[in-house]
Coordinates of C-alpha atoms and ligand atoms in Angstrom, one line a residue:
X10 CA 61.4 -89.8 -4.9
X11 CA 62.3 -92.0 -8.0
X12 CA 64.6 -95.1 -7.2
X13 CA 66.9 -93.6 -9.7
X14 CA 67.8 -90.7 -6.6
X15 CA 67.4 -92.8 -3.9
X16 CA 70.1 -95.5 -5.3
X17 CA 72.3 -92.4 -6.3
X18 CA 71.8 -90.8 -2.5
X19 CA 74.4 -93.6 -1.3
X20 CA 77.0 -92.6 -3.6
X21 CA 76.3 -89.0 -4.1
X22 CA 76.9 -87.6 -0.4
X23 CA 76.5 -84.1 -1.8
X24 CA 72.5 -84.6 -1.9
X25 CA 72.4 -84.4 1.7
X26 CA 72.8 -80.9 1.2
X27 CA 69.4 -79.8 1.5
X28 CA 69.9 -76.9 -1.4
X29 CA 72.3 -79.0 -3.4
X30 CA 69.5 -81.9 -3.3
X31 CA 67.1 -79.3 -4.6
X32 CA 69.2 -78.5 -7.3
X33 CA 69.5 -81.6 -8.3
X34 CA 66.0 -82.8 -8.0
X35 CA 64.3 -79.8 -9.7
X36 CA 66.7 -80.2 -13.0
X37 CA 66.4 -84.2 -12.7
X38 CA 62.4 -83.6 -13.0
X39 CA 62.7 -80.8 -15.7
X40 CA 64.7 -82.7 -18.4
X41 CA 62.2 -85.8 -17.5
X42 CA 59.8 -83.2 -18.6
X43 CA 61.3 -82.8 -21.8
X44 CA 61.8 -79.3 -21.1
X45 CA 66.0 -79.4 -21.0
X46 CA 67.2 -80.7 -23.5
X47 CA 71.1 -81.4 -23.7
X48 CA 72.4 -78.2 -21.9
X49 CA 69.4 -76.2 -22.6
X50 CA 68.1 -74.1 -19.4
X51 CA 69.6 -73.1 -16.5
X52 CA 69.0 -72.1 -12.4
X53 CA 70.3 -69.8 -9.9
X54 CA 69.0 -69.8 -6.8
X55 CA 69.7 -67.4 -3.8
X56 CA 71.2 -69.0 -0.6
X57 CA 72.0 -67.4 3.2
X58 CA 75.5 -66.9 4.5
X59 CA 74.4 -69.4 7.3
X60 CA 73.1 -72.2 5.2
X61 CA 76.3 -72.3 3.1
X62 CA 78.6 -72.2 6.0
X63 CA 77.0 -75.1 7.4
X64 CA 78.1 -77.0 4.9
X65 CA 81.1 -74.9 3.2
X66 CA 84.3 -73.3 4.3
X67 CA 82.8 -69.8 2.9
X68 CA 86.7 -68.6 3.9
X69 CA 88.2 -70.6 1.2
X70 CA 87.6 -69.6 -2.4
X71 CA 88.6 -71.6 -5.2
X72 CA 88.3 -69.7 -7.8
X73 CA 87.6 -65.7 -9.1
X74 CA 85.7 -64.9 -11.7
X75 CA 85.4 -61.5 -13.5
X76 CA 81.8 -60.4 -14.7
X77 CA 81.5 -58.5 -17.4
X78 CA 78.3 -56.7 -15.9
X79 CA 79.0 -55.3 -12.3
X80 CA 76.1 -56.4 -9.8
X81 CA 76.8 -54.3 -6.8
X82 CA 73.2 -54.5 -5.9
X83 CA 74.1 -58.1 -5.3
X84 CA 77.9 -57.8 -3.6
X85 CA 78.4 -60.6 -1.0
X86 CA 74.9 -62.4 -2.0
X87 CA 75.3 -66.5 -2.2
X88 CA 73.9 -68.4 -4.7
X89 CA 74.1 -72.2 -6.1
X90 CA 74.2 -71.8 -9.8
X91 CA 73.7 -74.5 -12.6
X92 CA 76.8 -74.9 -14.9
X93 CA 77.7 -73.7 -18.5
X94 CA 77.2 -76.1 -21.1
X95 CA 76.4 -78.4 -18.5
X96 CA 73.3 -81.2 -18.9
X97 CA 70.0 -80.9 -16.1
X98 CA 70.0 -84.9 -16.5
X99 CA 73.4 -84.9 -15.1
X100 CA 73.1 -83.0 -12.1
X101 CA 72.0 -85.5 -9.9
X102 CA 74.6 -87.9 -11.0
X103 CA 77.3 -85.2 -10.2
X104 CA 76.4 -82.0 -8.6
X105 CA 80.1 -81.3 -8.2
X106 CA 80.6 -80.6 -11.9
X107 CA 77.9 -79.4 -12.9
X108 CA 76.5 -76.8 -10.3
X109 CA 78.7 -74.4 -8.1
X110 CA 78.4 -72.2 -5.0
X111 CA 79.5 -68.6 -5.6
X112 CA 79.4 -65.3 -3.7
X113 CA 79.4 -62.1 -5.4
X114 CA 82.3 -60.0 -4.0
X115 CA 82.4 -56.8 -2.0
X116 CA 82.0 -54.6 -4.7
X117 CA 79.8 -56.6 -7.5
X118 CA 82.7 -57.0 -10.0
X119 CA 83.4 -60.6 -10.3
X120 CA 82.3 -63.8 -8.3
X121 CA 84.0 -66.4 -5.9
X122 CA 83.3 -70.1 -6.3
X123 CA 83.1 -71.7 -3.0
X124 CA 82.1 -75.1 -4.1
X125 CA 81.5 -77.1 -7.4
X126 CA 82.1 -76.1 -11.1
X127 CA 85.1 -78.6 -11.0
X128 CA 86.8 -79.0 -13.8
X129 CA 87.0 -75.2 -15.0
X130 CA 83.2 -75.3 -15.4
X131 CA 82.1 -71.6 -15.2
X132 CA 78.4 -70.9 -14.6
X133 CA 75.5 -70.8 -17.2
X134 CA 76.0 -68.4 -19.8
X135 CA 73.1 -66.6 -19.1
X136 CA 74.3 -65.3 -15.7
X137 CA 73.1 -61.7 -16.8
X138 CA 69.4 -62.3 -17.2
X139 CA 69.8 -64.1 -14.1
X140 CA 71.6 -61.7 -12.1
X141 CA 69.9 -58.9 -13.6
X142 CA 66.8 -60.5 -13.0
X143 CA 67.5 -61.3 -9.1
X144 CA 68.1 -57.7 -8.5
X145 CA 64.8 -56.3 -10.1
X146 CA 62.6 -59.4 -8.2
X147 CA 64.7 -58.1 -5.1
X148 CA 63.5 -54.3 -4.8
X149 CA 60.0 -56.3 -5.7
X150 CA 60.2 -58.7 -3.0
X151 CA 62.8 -59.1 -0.1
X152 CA 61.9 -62.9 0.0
X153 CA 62.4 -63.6 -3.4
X154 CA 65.1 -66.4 -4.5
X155 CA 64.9 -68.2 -7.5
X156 CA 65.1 -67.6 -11.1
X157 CA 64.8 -70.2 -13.4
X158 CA 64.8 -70.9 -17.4
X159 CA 63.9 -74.1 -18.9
X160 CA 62.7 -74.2 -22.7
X161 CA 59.1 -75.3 -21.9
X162 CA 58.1 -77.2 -24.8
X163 CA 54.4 -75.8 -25.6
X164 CA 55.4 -72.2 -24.2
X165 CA 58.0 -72.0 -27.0
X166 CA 55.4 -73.9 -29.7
X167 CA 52.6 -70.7 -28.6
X168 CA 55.1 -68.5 -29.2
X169 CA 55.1 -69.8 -33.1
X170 CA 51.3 -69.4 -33.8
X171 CA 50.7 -66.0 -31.3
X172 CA 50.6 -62.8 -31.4
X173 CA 53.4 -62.1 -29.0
X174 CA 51.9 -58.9 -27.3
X175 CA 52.4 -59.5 -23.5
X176 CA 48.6 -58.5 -22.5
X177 CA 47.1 -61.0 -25.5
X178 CA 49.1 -63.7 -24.4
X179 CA 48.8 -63.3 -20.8
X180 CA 44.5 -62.9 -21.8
X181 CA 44.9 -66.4 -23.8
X182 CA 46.5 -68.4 -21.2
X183 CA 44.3 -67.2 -18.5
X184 CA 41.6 -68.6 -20.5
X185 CA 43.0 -72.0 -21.0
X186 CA 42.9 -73.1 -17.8
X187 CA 40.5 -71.8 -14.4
X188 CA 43.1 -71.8 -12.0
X189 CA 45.8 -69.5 -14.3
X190 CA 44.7 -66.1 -13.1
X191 CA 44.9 -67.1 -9.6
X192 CA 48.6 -68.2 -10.2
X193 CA 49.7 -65.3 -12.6
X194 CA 47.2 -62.6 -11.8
X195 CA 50.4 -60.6 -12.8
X196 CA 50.6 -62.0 -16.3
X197 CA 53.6 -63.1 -18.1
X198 CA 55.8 -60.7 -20.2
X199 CA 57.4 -61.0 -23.6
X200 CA 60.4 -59.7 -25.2
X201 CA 61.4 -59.6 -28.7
X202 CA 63.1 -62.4 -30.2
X203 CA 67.0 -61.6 -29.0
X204 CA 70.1 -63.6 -28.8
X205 CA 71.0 -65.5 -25.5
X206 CA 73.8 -64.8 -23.5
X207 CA 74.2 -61.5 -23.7
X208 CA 73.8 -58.6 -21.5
X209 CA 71.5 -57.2 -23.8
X210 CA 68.6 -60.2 -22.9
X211 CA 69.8 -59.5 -19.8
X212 CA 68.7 -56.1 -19.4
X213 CA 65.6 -56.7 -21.3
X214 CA 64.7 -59.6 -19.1
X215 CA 65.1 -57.8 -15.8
X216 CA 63.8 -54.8 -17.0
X217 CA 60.3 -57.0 -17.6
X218 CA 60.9 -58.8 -14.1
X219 CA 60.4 -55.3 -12.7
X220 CA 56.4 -56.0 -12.4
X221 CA 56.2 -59.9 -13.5
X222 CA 57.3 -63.2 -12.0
X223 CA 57.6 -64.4 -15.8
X224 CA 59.3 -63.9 -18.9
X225 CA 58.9 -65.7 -22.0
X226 CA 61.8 -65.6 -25.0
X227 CA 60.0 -65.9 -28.2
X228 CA 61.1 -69.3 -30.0
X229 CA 63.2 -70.1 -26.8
X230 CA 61.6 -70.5 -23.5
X231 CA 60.7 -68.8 -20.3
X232 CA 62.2 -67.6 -17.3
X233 CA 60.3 -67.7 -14.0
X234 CA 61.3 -66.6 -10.6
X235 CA 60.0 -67.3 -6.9
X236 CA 60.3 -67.3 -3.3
X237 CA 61.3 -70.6 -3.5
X238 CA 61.9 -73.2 -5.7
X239 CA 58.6 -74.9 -5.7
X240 CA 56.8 -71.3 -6.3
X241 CA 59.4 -70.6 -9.3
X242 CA 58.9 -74.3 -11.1
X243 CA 54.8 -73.8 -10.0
X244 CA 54.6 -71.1 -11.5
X245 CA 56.3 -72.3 -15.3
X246 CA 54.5 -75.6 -14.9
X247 CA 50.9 -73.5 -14.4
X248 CA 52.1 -71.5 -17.8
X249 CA 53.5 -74.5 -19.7
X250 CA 49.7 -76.4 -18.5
X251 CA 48.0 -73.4 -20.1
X252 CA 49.9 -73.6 -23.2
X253 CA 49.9 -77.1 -24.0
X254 CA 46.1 -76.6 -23.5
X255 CA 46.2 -73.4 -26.2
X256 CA 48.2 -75.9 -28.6
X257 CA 45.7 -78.9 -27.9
X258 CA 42.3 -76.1 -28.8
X259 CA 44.4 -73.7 -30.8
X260 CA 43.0 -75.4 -34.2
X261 CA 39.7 -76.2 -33.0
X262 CA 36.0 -75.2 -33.2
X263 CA 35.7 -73.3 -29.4
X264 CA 32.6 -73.9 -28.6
X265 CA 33.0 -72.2 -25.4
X266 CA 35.6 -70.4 -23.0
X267 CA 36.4 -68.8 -19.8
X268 CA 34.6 -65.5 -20.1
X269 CA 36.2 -62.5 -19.1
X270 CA 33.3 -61.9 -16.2
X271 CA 34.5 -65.3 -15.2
X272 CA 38.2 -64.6 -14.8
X273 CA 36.9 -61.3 -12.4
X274 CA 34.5 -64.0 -10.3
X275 CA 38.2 -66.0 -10.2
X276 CA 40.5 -63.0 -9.2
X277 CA 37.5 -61.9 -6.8
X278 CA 37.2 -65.0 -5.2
X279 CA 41.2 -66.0 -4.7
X280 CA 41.6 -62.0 -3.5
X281 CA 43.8 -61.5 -6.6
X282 CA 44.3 -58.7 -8.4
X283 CA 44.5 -59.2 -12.2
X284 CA 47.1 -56.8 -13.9
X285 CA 45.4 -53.8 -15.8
X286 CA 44.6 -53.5 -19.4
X287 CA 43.2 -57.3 -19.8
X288 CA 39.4 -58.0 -19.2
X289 CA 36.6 -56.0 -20.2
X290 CA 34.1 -56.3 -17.3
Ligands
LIG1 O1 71.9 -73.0 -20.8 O2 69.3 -72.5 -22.1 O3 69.6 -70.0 -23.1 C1 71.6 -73.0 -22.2 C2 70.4 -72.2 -22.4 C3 70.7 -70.9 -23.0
LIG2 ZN1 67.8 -71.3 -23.1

């Protein structure tokens, strides 16, 4: 832990909050990584009844707020949520402001704030991808619980000088580094260039999260989801490695590279099994 969090922990009593602390943490770390810029990226992370009411009065809402995308799929579901407009590197400083606690209501329409988003914040304003996004990793996987966006710096920069078919990139980064196909045996998606915020990216996202854990936005950044929060940041860092790697070689003599036989003696050995259409062995 940095001194930075531990000084703040004794006049920050939210971070005792195990999920809030999270939260806070993981965004801290991110914009350190030059990833978040100003209010660029955002998090919502899924959170049981019981471990809000431990620390909430889940009977008292403070505010409603309509969606303009129902989610019943996702009706009574908790989640802590990173604010509109709202900084990562302030987070930590004040959680209160810039992340809330909301439950989706009975019947998907709008959303009740529990906690947070003081000062009429209202959540990130790309609540669709991420809703949308939750419900698709769902019918995937019951445990799943975090989806993230951050605007990776060398995932965007790849995104510049590559073809942006989803099975070439996918092939390019597991070749970067040994341990990528082990992490993403799934591969990463791409969609086309679109604009943020809508419900349209928000479709497009969830309709790739259907069979990956990734999704890059051409000239933007990536989303990533997980069982967890460490899984969903493992999993960007492991892509983010690979691409800093494709910028450092991309201009280079190779001399010599993962082979494709190689990456099936990797999935092989780590029992993985790499998604279709991608090596030639
Ligand atoms: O939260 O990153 O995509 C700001 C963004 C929008
Ligand atoms: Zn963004």
């Amino acid at each position: 832990m940095t001194t930075t969090m531990m000084n703040l922990n004794r006049v920050e009593p939210m971070l005792d909050v195990p999920f809030i602390r999270e939260m806070a943490e993981i965004t801290f770390h991110m914009w350190n990584l030059g990833w978040d810029e100003r209010n660029g990226g955002n998090i919502s992370y899924i959170l049981d009844e019981a471990e809000v009411a431990t620390y909430f009065n889940i009977n008292h809402v403070l505010r409603v707020l309509p969606l303009t995308f129902p989610v019943r799929e996702l009706a009574g579901k908790y989640f802590i949520v990173t604010g509109s407009g709202k900084y990562f590197k302030n987070v930590i400083s004040d959680p209160e402001t810039n992340l809330g606690i909301v439950r989706v209501d009975s019947d998907g329409e709008s959303i009740e704030v529990l906690w947070g988003f003081k000062n009429r914040t209202i959540p990130t304003s790309e609540l669709a991808s991420h809703f949308m996004s939750h419900i698709e990793r769902l019918k995937v996987d019951p445990k799943h619980r975090v989806v993230m966006h951050t605007h990776a710096t060398n995932v965007i920069a790849m995104t510049f000088i590559h073809e942006l078919d989803e099975k070439k990139f996918t092939k390019t980064l597991w070749e970067m580094c040994t341990e990528c196909i082990v992490v993403f045996p799934d591969g990463v998606s791409v969609i086309p260039w679109m604009v943020p915020g809508s419900s349209e990216i928000g479709r497009a996202t969830a309709n790739k999260m259907k069979d990956h854990r990734v999704v890059v936005w051409p000239q933007h950044g990536i989303f990533g989801t997980g069982t967890s929060m460490d899984e969903a940041f493992g999993l960007i860092e492991t892509v983010e490695k690979a691409a800093q790697v494709y910028m450092l070689v991309a201009h280079h003599d190779m001399k010599q590279k993962i082979t494709d036989q190689q990456l099936a003696d990797l999935a092989k050995a780590f029992g993985v099994t790499p998604v279709e259409g991608i090596l030639y062995t």
